[in-house]
Short mmCIF file of N, CA and C in Angstrom, two decimals:
data_model
loop_
_atom_site.label_atom_id
_atom_site.label_comp_id
_atom_site.label_asym_id
_atom_site.label_seq_id
_atom_site.Cartn_x
_atom_site.Cartn_y
_atom_site.Cartn_z
N MET A 800 23.44 20.02 24.02
CA MET A 800 22.02 19.84 23.64
C MET A 800 22.05 20.19 22.11
N ALA A 801 21.10 19.50 21.39
CA ALA A 801 21.00 19.57 19.86
C ALA A 801 19.68 20.47 19.67
N VAL A 802 19.73 21.09 18.58
CA VAL A 802 18.70 21.66 18.03
C VAL A 802 18.12 20.96 16.99
N ILE A 803 16.84 20.57 16.94
CA ILE A 803 16.15 20.01 15.97
C ILE A 803 14.95 20.78 15.33
N ILE A 804 15.07 20.95 14.17
CA ILE A 804 13.99 21.54 13.41
C ILE A 804 12.89 20.58 12.88
N LYS A 805 11.70 20.78 13.08
CA LYS A 805 10.68 19.83 12.70
C LYS A 805 9.61 20.78 12.02
N TYR A 806 9.23 20.20 10.81
CA TYR A 806 8.11 20.87 9.96
C TYR A 806 6.97 19.98 10.31
N ILE A 807 5.92 20.63 10.72
CA ILE A 807 4.64 19.87 11.02
C ILE A 807 3.42 20.39 10.08
N VAL A 808 2.95 19.39 9.45
CA VAL A 808 1.82 19.62 8.43
C VAL A 808 0.43 19.43 9.25
N GLU A 809 -0.31 20.52 9.26
CA GLU A 809 -1.49 20.54 9.91
C GLU A 809 -2.67 20.87 9.15
N ARG A 810 -3.82 20.26 9.36
CA ARG A 810 -5.08 20.42 8.52
C ARG A 810 -6.09 20.53 9.75
N LYS A 811 -6.88 21.59 9.61
CA LYS A 811 -7.97 21.82 10.27
C LYS A 811 -7.69 21.77 11.78
N GLY A 812 -6.42 22.19 12.32
CA GLY A 812 -6.15 22.08 13.58
C GLY A 812 -5.61 20.67 14.06
N VAL A 813 -5.58 19.79 13.34
CA VAL A 813 -5.01 18.48 13.57
C VAL A 813 -3.67 18.18 12.85
N GLU A 814 -2.67 17.82 13.63
CA GLU A 814 -1.39 17.49 13.20
C GLU A 814 -1.40 16.08 12.38
N LYS A 815 -1.02 16.16 11.02
CA LYS A 815 -1.21 15.14 10.16
C LYS A 815 0.13 14.33 10.11
N MET A 816 1.38 15.17 10.06
CA MET A 816 2.71 14.45 9.88
C MET A 816 3.71 15.36 10.18
N THR A 817 4.93 15.00 10.66
CA THR A 817 5.94 15.69 11.13
C THR A 817 7.23 15.16 10.26
N PHE A 818 7.82 16.18 9.62
CA PHE A 818 8.98 16.10 8.70
C PHE A 818 10.42 16.89 9.23
N THR A 819 11.49 16.22 8.90
CA THR A 819 12.84 17.04 9.27
C THR A 819 13.25 17.84 8.07
N SER A 820 12.43 17.63 6.90
CA SER A 820 12.80 18.38 5.64
C SER A 820 11.74 19.17 5.33
N LYS A 821 11.93 20.47 5.04
CA LYS A 821 10.86 21.36 4.53
C LYS A 821 10.21 20.90 3.31
N LYS A 822 11.12 20.41 2.41
CA LYS A 822 10.84 19.90 1.00
C LYS A 822 9.90 18.62 1.07
N GLU A 823 10.03 17.84 1.96
CA GLU A 823 9.10 16.81 2.00
C GLU A 823 7.76 17.32 2.88
N ALA A 824 7.76 18.35 3.65
CA ALA A 824 6.70 18.69 4.28
C ALA A 824 5.87 19.41 3.14
N ASP A 825 6.47 20.21 2.50
CA ASP A 825 5.81 20.94 1.45
C ASP A 825 5.14 20.00 0.46
N ALA A 826 5.75 18.92 -0.04
CA ALA A 826 5.45 18.03 -0.86
C ALA A 826 4.25 17.19 -0.25
N TYR A 827 4.14 16.88 0.95
CA TYR A 827 2.97 16.16 1.76
C TYR A 827 1.90 17.24 1.91
N ASP A 828 2.02 18.45 2.14
CA ASP A 828 1.04 19.52 2.14
C ASP A 828 0.32 19.57 0.75
N LYS A 829 1.21 19.64 -0.20
CA LYS A 829 0.67 19.75 -1.51
C LYS A 829 -0.30 18.50 -1.90
N MET A 830 0.32 17.36 -1.57
CA MET A 830 -0.36 16.16 -1.88
C MET A 830 -2.06 16.16 -1.03
N LEU A 831 -1.95 16.76 0.16
CA LEU A 831 -3.15 16.96 0.95
C LEU A 831 -4.03 17.87 0.21
N ASP A 832 -3.56 18.91 -0.38
CA ASP A 832 -4.36 19.98 -1.02
C ASP A 832 -4.96 19.35 -2.25
N SER A 833 -4.26 18.50 -2.85
CA SER A 833 -4.81 17.77 -4.17
C SER A 833 -5.82 16.75 -3.67
N ALA A 834 -5.58 16.16 -2.54
CA ALA A 834 -6.56 15.13 -2.09
C ALA A 834 -7.97 15.88 -1.78
N ASP A 835 -7.83 17.13 -1.17
CA ASP A 835 -9.00 17.87 -0.73
C ASP A 835 -9.77 18.32 -2.09
N GLN A 836 -9.00 18.62 -3.01
CA GLN A 836 -9.63 19.03 -4.21
C GLN A 836 -10.15 17.73 -5.04
N LEU A 837 -9.54 16.76 -4.98
CA LEU A 837 -10.13 15.62 -5.70
C LEU A 837 -11.38 15.13 -4.88
N ALA A 838 -11.52 15.22 -3.67
CA ALA A 838 -12.65 14.76 -2.78
C ALA A 838 -13.75 15.77 -3.06
N ALA A 839 -13.65 17.18 -3.22
CA ALA A 839 -14.58 18.03 -3.47
C ALA A 839 -15.14 17.75 -4.88
N PHE A 840 -14.20 17.48 -5.87
CA PHE A 840 -14.48 17.19 -7.33
C PHE A 840 -15.48 15.98 -7.43
N LEU A 841 -15.10 14.90 -6.56
CA LEU A 841 -15.96 13.72 -6.52
C LEU A 841 -17.24 13.92 -5.85
N GLY A 842 -17.25 14.69 -4.82
CA GLY A 842 -18.45 15.22 -4.01
C GLY A 842 -19.45 15.73 -4.96
N ALA A 843 -19.05 16.55 -5.97
CA ALA A 843 -19.89 17.50 -6.74
C ALA A 843 -20.42 16.44 -7.99
N SER A 844 -20.00 15.21 -8.02
CA SER A 844 -20.38 14.37 -9.14
C SER A 844 -21.80 13.57 -8.62
N SER A 845 -22.15 12.63 -9.54
CA SER A 845 -23.32 11.80 -8.98
C SER A 845 -22.95 10.68 -8.27
N VAL A 846 -21.57 10.42 -7.97
CA VAL A 846 -21.16 9.29 -7.16
C VAL A 846 -21.76 9.52 -5.66
N THR A 847 -22.22 8.51 -5.25
CA THR A 847 -22.86 8.55 -3.90
C THR A 847 -21.72 8.01 -2.81
N LEU A 848 -21.11 8.78 -2.36
CA LEU A 848 -20.10 8.55 -1.03
C LEU A 848 -20.42 9.50 -0.02
N ASP A 849 -20.16 9.04 1.29
CA ASP A 849 -20.18 9.83 2.43
C ASP A 849 -18.86 10.66 2.45
N ASP A 850 -18.89 11.65 3.42
CA ASP A 850 -17.73 12.45 3.54
C ASP A 850 -16.34 11.70 3.77
N GLU A 851 -16.49 10.82 4.53
CA GLU A 851 -15.08 9.99 5.05
C GLU A 851 -14.64 9.20 3.64
N GLN A 852 -15.68 8.62 3.05
CA GLN A 852 -15.19 7.76 1.64
C GLN A 852 -14.67 8.77 0.73
N LEU A 853 -15.38 10.01 0.54
CA LEU A 853 -14.63 10.70 -0.43
C LEU A 853 -13.33 11.34 0.04
N GLU A 854 -13.07 11.54 1.25
CA GLU A 854 -11.75 11.90 1.78
C GLU A 854 -10.81 10.83 1.57
N GLU A 855 -11.12 9.61 1.79
CA GLU A 855 -10.27 8.49 1.81
C GLU A 855 -9.94 8.35 0.27
N LEU A 856 -10.86 8.40 -0.66
CA LEU A 856 -10.62 8.22 -2.16
C LEU A 856 -9.85 9.24 -2.63
N GLY A 857 -10.08 10.42 -2.29
CA GLY A 857 -9.14 11.76 -2.62
C GLY A 857 -7.86 11.62 -2.13
N LEU A 858 -7.72 11.12 -0.94
CA LEU A 858 -6.21 10.97 -0.52
C LEU A 858 -5.55 9.66 -1.20
N TYR A 859 -6.19 8.70 -1.69
CA TYR A 859 -5.72 7.55 -2.28
C TYR A 859 -5.24 8.00 -3.56
N LEU A 860 -6.29 8.71 -4.27
CA LEU A 860 -5.69 9.10 -5.67
C LEU A 860 -4.70 10.17 -5.80
N ALA A 861 -4.59 11.10 -4.73
CA ALA A 861 -3.50 12.04 -4.58
C ALA A 861 -2.29 11.44 -4.35
N SER A 862 -2.29 10.19 -3.42
CA SER A 862 -1.03 9.56 -3.02
C SER A 862 -0.50 8.76 -4.12
N ASN A 863 -1.33 8.38 -5.12
CA ASN A 863 -0.99 7.54 -6.33
C ASN A 863 -1.04 8.30 -7.48
N LYS A 864 -0.70 9.62 -7.38
CA LYS A 864 -0.71 10.42 -8.54
C LYS A 864 0.00 9.93 -9.75
N GLU A 865 1.26 9.35 -9.68
CA GLU A 865 1.91 8.99 -10.91
C GLU A 865 1.21 7.89 -11.50
N VAL A 866 0.56 6.91 -10.80
CA VAL A 866 -0.18 6.00 -11.34
C VAL A 866 -1.33 6.52 -12.10
N VAL A 867 -2.04 7.26 -11.37
CA VAL A 867 -3.09 7.85 -12.12
C VAL A 867 -2.83 8.68 -13.48
N LEU A 868 -1.80 9.41 -13.39
CA LEU A 868 -1.51 10.18 -14.38
C LEU A 868 -1.02 9.35 -15.53
N ASN A 869 -0.38 8.03 -15.25
CA ASN A 869 -0.07 7.08 -16.39
C ASN A 869 -1.18 6.49 -16.83
N LEU A 870 -2.26 6.38 -16.12
CA LEU A 870 -3.45 5.78 -16.85
C LEU A 870 -4.27 6.71 -17.58
N PHE A 871 -4.01 7.93 -17.26
CA PHE A 871 -4.62 9.07 -18.30
C PHE A 871 -3.79 9.22 -19.46
N LYS A 872 -2.71 8.71 -19.52
CA LYS A 872 -1.93 8.65 -20.71
C LYS A 872 -1.96 7.50 -21.53
N GLY A 873 -2.80 6.55 -21.06
CA GLY A 873 -3.10 5.43 -21.73
C GLY A 873 -2.29 4.24 -21.32
N ASN A 874 -1.43 4.23 -20.40
CA ASN A 874 -0.58 3.19 -20.09
C ASN A 874 -1.32 2.23 -19.21
N ASP A 875 -0.87 0.97 -19.07
CA ASP A 875 -1.47 0.02 -18.39
C ASP A 875 -1.39 0.16 -16.91
N PHE A 876 -2.48 -0.40 -16.25
CA PHE A 876 -2.31 -0.48 -14.85
C PHE A 876 -1.69 -1.63 -14.33
N LEU A 877 -0.70 -1.68 -13.48
CA LEU A 877 -0.09 -2.69 -12.85
C LEU A 877 -0.27 -2.76 -11.45
N PRO A 878 -1.24 -3.52 -10.82
CA PRO A 878 -1.59 -3.61 -9.52
C PRO A 878 -0.41 -3.76 -8.58
N GLU A 879 0.60 -4.56 -8.97
CA GLU A 879 1.71 -4.78 -8.09
C GLU A 879 2.60 -3.80 -7.84
N ASN A 880 2.39 -2.56 -8.83
CA ASN A 880 3.31 -1.39 -8.71
C ASN A 880 2.55 -0.36 -7.83
N THR A 881 1.43 -0.60 -7.47
CA THR A 881 0.54 0.39 -6.62
C THR A 881 0.98 0.22 -5.22
N PRO A 882 1.49 1.55 -4.81
CA PRO A 882 1.73 1.68 -3.09
C PRO A 882 0.58 1.37 -2.28
N GLY A 883 0.72 0.74 -1.25
CA GLY A 883 -0.42 0.56 -0.41
C GLY A 883 -1.34 -0.64 -0.62
N LYS A 884 -0.99 -1.28 -1.53
CA LYS A 884 -1.91 -2.34 -2.01
C LYS A 884 -1.20 -3.62 -1.84
N SER A 885 -1.81 -4.59 -1.08
CA SER A 885 -1.17 -5.78 -0.79
C SER A 885 -1.53 -6.79 -2.06
N LYS A 886 -0.56 -7.73 -2.19
CA LYS A 886 -0.81 -8.66 -3.18
C LYS A 886 -1.53 -9.81 -2.77
N LYS A 887 -2.47 -10.28 -3.64
CA LYS A 887 -3.26 -11.43 -3.04
C LYS A 887 -2.95 -12.59 -3.84
#
């Protein structure tokens, strides 16, 4: 019999993702924290989005952190390098 250690990231009582590495689980949890903060920040603005859209946008921005940070540094946006975006 094998012993398998699993790290489960849970939010509001809902299992979001399971990892075999604590480092990966912590990174994902941190990304979810950032997504929550971004959604709250956007929700406090004059942008009119429902809660689901705010959550989705916050998650998208947090999961593409490196691209967003490069944009703030003045680097060009290259759509083909954005994860989760299909080429048209």
